[in-house]
Amino acid sequence: GDSVTQMEGPVTLSEEAFLTINCTYTATGYPSLFWYVQYPGEGLQLLLKATKADDKGSNKGFEATYRKETTSFHLEKGSVQVSDSAVYFCALRRGNQAGTALIFGKGTTLSVSS
Amino acid sequence: DAGVTQSPTHLIKTRGQQVTLRCSPKSGHDTVSWYQQALGQGPQFIFQYYEEEERQRGNFPDRFSGHQFPNYSSELNVNALLLGDSALYLCASSFIEAVNSPLHFGNGTRLTVT
């Protein structure tokens, strides 16, 4: 079945460091791919998305490119801030209807220190 | 414009009891999905409701049931609680005809089963 695999955390960085969180997926067809972020005590917020191969999603300095050939959707940011400390989830959705079930990875905790 | 609201925020129940969690979708949304997020894990899809009917279901036992009301709000019921049901339960809403739109998540209900 469909699945998402994320790199194990926690990831600990100093402010202004470069961030990469790896995400690979297994799915038939052409799923949509997402990154969600969860701050302590809160629900999930959409960070960025890509709906077809070679699409690049971007938001708040974060970027991820949908790579069909490597089945990957790695999250990157050039210069992290303390406020980026959170748990990041990679997810896929088959089909383009908003309510279709999302399949999530286990999450990667990012801790940024000043 | 209120987003997705869930109640209660925290709940403590005893093994074998039954629990009801509630969710009001974001204004304009007609579809509600429920997810279970165990500690340190990614959310797992329980089911989705649209037009007061269960439309999709994940791999959860029949002890998990739901309901959607004419005003689009929803309830999640869990019977015969087990210790393993302890988790954060997330509600997410969407508009059925929204193509390539993301889910909007609430902040969740933290259920502890003792």
Short mmCIF file of C-alpha atoms in Angstrom, two decimals:
data_model
loop_
_atom_site.label_atom_id
_atom_site.label_comp_id
_atom_site.label_asym_id
_atom_site.label_seq_id
_atom_site.Cartn_x
_atom_site.Cartn_y
_atom_site.Cartn_z
CA GLY A 1 0.00 0.00 0.00
CA ASP A 2 0.87 3.66 -0.11
CA SER A 3 3.39 4.91 2.44
CA VAL A 4 5.61 7.85 3.37
CA THR A 5 9.04 7.58 4.95
CA GLN A 6 10.72 10.53 6.65
CA MET A 7 14.18 10.87 8.09
CA GLU A 8 14.40 10.14 11.80
CA GLY A 9 14.69 13.04 14.17
CA PRO A 10 15.28 15.02 16.14
CA VAL A 11 17.15 17.46 13.94
CA THR A 12 19.03 20.04 15.98
CA LEU A 13 20.37 23.16 14.24
CA SER A 14 21.73 26.56 15.09
CA GLU A 15 19.90 29.65 13.86
CA GLU A 16 20.67 30.52 10.22
CA ALA A 17 21.78 26.96 9.40
CA PHE A 18 20.60 25.13 6.26
CA LEU A 19 17.80 22.62 6.73
CA THR A 20 17.00 19.44 4.82
CA ILE A 21 14.38 16.92 5.91
CA ASN A 22 14.21 13.91 3.63
CA CYS A 23 10.91 12.39 2.53
CA THR A 24 10.32 9.51 0.15
CA TYR A 25 7.04 7.91 -0.80
CA THR A 26 5.58 4.73 -2.23
CA ALA A 27 2.40 5.05 -4.24
CA THR A 28 0.91 4.08 -7.56
CA GLY A 29 -0.05 6.78 -9.98
CA TYR A 30 0.59 10.44 -9.30
CA PRO A 31 -0.24 11.41 -5.74
CA SER A 32 -0.26 14.97 -4.44
CA LEU A 33 2.45 15.65 -1.88
CA PHE A 34 2.35 17.88 1.18
CA TRP A 35 4.41 19.15 4.06
CA TYR A 36 2.51 19.97 7.26
CA VAL A 37 3.93 21.58 10.40
CA GLN A 38 2.74 21.07 13.97
CA TYR A 39 3.70 23.54 16.68
CA PRO A 40 3.46 22.43 20.33
CA GLY A 41 -0.12 22.07 21.49
CA GLU A 42 -1.58 22.81 18.09
CA GLY A 43 -3.04 20.98 15.13
CA LEU A 44 -1.43 20.62 11.74
CA GLN A 45 -0.90 23.54 9.40
CA LEU A 46 -0.21 23.16 5.71
CA LEU A 47 3.29 24.40 4.92
CA LEU A 48 3.46 23.69 1.19
CA LYS A 49 2.23 21.30 -1.47
CA ALA A 50 2.90 19.98 -4.98
CA THR A 51 0.37 18.23 -7.14
CA LYS A 52 2.43 16.95 -10.09
CA ALA A 53 5.93 15.88 -10.97
CA ASP A 54 8.58 18.64 -11.02
CA ASP A 55 6.27 21.07 -9.19
CA LYS A 56 8.03 23.11 -6.52
CA GLY A 57 6.03 24.09 -3.46
CA SER A 58 7.25 27.02 -1.41
CA ASN A 59 6.15 29.02 1.63
CA LYS A 60 7.85 31.07 4.38
CA GLY A 61 11.29 30.29 2.95
CA PHE A 62 10.67 26.53 2.84
CA GLU A 63 10.80 24.67 -0.48
CA ALA A 64 10.22 21.13 -1.72
CA THR A 65 10.27 19.70 -5.25
CA TYR A 66 8.15 16.75 -6.37
CA ARG A 67 10.65 14.27 -7.87
CA LYS A 68 8.83 11.41 -9.58
CA GLU A 69 12.03 9.65 -10.67
CA THR A 70 13.31 9.36 -7.08
CA THR A 71 9.84 9.34 -5.44
CA SER A 72 11.01 12.10 -3.13
CA PHE A 73 9.76 15.41 -1.72
CA HIS A 74 12.57 16.72 0.47
CA LEU A 75 11.96 19.85 2.55
CA GLU A 76 14.64 22.57 2.52
CA LYS A 77 15.18 25.99 4.02
CA GLY A 78 18.25 28.11 3.52
CA SER A 79 18.33 29.79 6.93
CA VAL A 80 16.28 28.46 9.84
CA GLN A 81 14.98 30.54 12.74
CA VAL A 82 14.19 29.62 16.33
CA SER A 83 10.52 30.05 15.47
CA ASP A 84 10.81 27.16 12.97
CA SER A 85 11.14 24.70 15.85
CA ALA A 86 8.25 22.26 15.39
CA VAL A 87 7.36 18.80 14.10
CA TYR A 88 7.26 18.46 10.31
CA PHE A 89 5.14 15.85 8.53
CA CYS A 90 5.38 14.73 4.94
CA ALA A 91 2.13 13.38 3.49
CA LEU A 92 0.63 12.11 0.28
CA ARG A 93 -2.90 12.07 -1.10
CA ARG A 94 -4.17 10.07 -4.00
CA GLY A 95 -6.50 12.07 -6.16
CA ASN A 96 -7.13 15.79 -6.04
CA GLN A 97 -10.23 15.96 -3.86
CA ALA A 98 -9.48 17.86 -0.68
CA GLY A 99 -11.14 15.35 1.66
CA THR A 100 -9.39 12.26 0.36
CA ALA A 101 -7.41 10.51 3.09
CA LEU A 102 -3.89 11.78 3.71
CA ILE A 103 -1.12 9.28 4.45
CA PHE A 104 1.47 10.78 6.78
CA GLY A 105 5.03 9.99 7.65
CA LYS A 106 6.00 9.66 11.32
CA GLY A 107 7.18 13.24 11.56
CA THR A 108 10.56 14.88 12.12
CA THR A 109 11.16 17.11 15.12
CA LEU A 110 13.23 20.22 14.39
CA SER A 111 14.86 22.14 17.21
CA VAL A 112 16.61 25.42 16.39
CA SER A 113 18.75 27.19 18.98
CA SER A 114 19.95 30.79 18.98
CA ASP B 1 -13.94 33.48 10.39
CA ALA B 2 -13.53 30.61 12.82
CA GLY B 3 -11.43 27.73 11.71
CA VAL B 4 -12.00 24.11 12.70
CA THR B 5 -12.99 23.88 16.35
CA GLN B 6 -12.87 20.75 18.49
CA SER B 7 -14.16 19.96 21.96
CA PRO B 8 -13.16 19.09 24.54
CA THR B 9 -9.45 19.88 24.40
CA HIS B 10 -8.54 17.21 26.94
CA LEU B 11 -10.35 14.14 28.21
CA ILE B 12 -9.50 11.36 30.64
CA LYS B 13 -11.46 8.11 30.48
CA THR B 14 -11.21 4.66 32.01
CA ARG B 15 -10.66 1.49 30.01
CA GLY B 16 -13.98 0.05 28.81
CA GLN B 17 -15.80 3.38 28.81
CA GLN B 18 -17.21 5.19 25.80
CA VAL B 19 -16.25 8.67 24.59
CA THR B 20 -17.67 11.27 22.19
CA LEU B 21 -15.55 13.96 20.58
CA ARG B 22 -16.97 16.90 18.69
CA CYS B 23 -15.91 18.98 15.71
CA SER B 24 -17.23 22.07 13.95
CA PRO B 25 -15.80 22.56 10.46
CA LYS B 26 -14.46 25.76 9.04
CA SER B 27 -17.15 28.04 7.66
CA GLY B 28 -18.07 27.02 4.10
CA HIS B 29 -16.76 23.48 4.46
CA ASP B 30 -19.05 20.46 4.09
CA THR B 31 -16.71 17.50 4.62
CA VAL B 32 -15.18 16.34 7.89
CA SER B 33 -12.35 13.84 8.36
CA TRP B 34 -11.02 12.37 11.60
CA TYR B 35 -7.44 11.33 12.32
CA GLN B 36 -5.78 9.61 15.26
CA GLN B 37 -2.27 10.74 16.20
CA ALA B 38 -0.50 8.51 18.71
CA LEU B 39 2.41 9.99 20.63
CA GLY B 40 5.47 10.35 18.40
CA GLN B 41 3.60 9.18 15.30
CA GLY B 42 2.01 10.76 12.27
CA PRO B 43 -1.78 11.10 12.07
CA GLN B 44 -3.71 8.08 10.80
CA PHE B 45 -6.96 8.44 8.86
CA ILE B 46 -10.04 7.10 10.67
CA PHE B 47 -12.92 8.13 8.40
CA GLN B 48 -14.50 10.91 6.37
CA TYR B 49 -18.09 12.20 6.44
CA TYR B 50 -19.96 14.01 3.71
CA GLU B 51 -23.72 14.56 3.40
CA GLU B 52 -24.14 12.86 6.77
CA GLU B 53 -22.70 9.58 5.50
CA GLU B 54 -19.36 7.85 6.01
CA ARG B 55 -17.62 8.04 2.64
CA GLN B 56 -14.15 6.66 3.33
CA ARG B 57 -12.76 4.61 6.19
CA GLY B 58 -9.26 3.78 7.29
CA ASN B 59 -8.08 0.65 9.05
CA PHE B 60 -9.90 1.13 12.35
CA PRO B 61 -12.23 -1.31 14.15
CA ASP B 62 -15.98 -0.86 14.40
CA ARG B 63 -15.53 0.51 17.94
CA PHE B 64 -14.82 3.77 16.13
CA SER B 65 -17.95 5.33 14.70
CA GLY B 66 -19.06 8.76 13.70
CA HIS B 67 -21.86 11.02 12.74
CA GLN B 68 -22.32 14.17 10.73
CA PHE B 69 -25.16 16.58 11.39
CA PRO B 70 -27.10 18.75 8.90
CA ASN B 71 -25.00 21.77 9.93
CA TYR B 72 -21.88 19.77 8.87
CA SER B 73 -20.54 19.38 12.39
CA SER B 74 -19.40 15.92 13.36
CA GLU B 75 -18.90 13.55 16.27
CA LEU B 76 -16.42 10.74 16.74
CA ASN B 77 -17.50 7.96 19.11
CA VAL B 78 -15.20 5.32 20.51
CA ASN B 79 -16.68 2.39 22.45
CA ALA B 80 -14.99 -0.06 24.82
CA LEU B 81 -11.93 2.12 25.21
CA LEU B 82 -8.52 0.48 25.28
CA LEU B 83 -5.30 1.88 26.67
CA GLY B 84 -4.03 2.01 23.08
CA ASP B 85 -6.77 4.48 22.16
CA SER B 86 -4.87 7.17 24.07
CA ALA B 87 -3.94 9.72 21.41
CA LEU B 88 -4.56 13.15 19.95
CA TYR B 89 -7.68 13.05 17.79
CA LEU B 90 -7.66 15.56 14.98
CA CYS B 91 -10.60 16.78 12.98
CA ALA B 92 -10.08 18.26 9.52
CA SER B 93 -12.54 19.92 7.18
CA SER B 94 -12.74 20.68 3.48
CA PHE B 95 -15.16 21.59 0.70
CA ILE B 96 -16.06 18.55 -1.39
CA GLU B 97 -15.71 20.32 -4.72
CA ALA B 98 -12.41 21.99 -3.89
CA VAL B 99 -9.80 20.63 -6.27
CA ASN B 100 -6.20 20.52 -5.06
CA SER B 101 -7.13 22.32 -1.85
CA PRO B 102 -5.65 21.39 1.52
CA LEU B 103 -7.37 20.11 4.60
CA HIS B 104 -7.85 22.51 7.51
CA PHE B 105 -7.10 20.91 10.86
CA GLY B 106 -8.34 21.71 14.34
CA ASN B 107 -6.09 21.71 17.39
CA GLY B 108 -7.30 18.29 18.44
CA THR B 109 -8.68 16.52 21.50
CA ARG B 110 -6.14 14.82 23.72
CA LEU B 111 -7.70 11.55 24.98
CA THR B 112 -6.05 9.68 27.83
CA VAL B 113 -7.34 6.21 28.71
CA THR B 114 -6.31 4.90 32.12
#
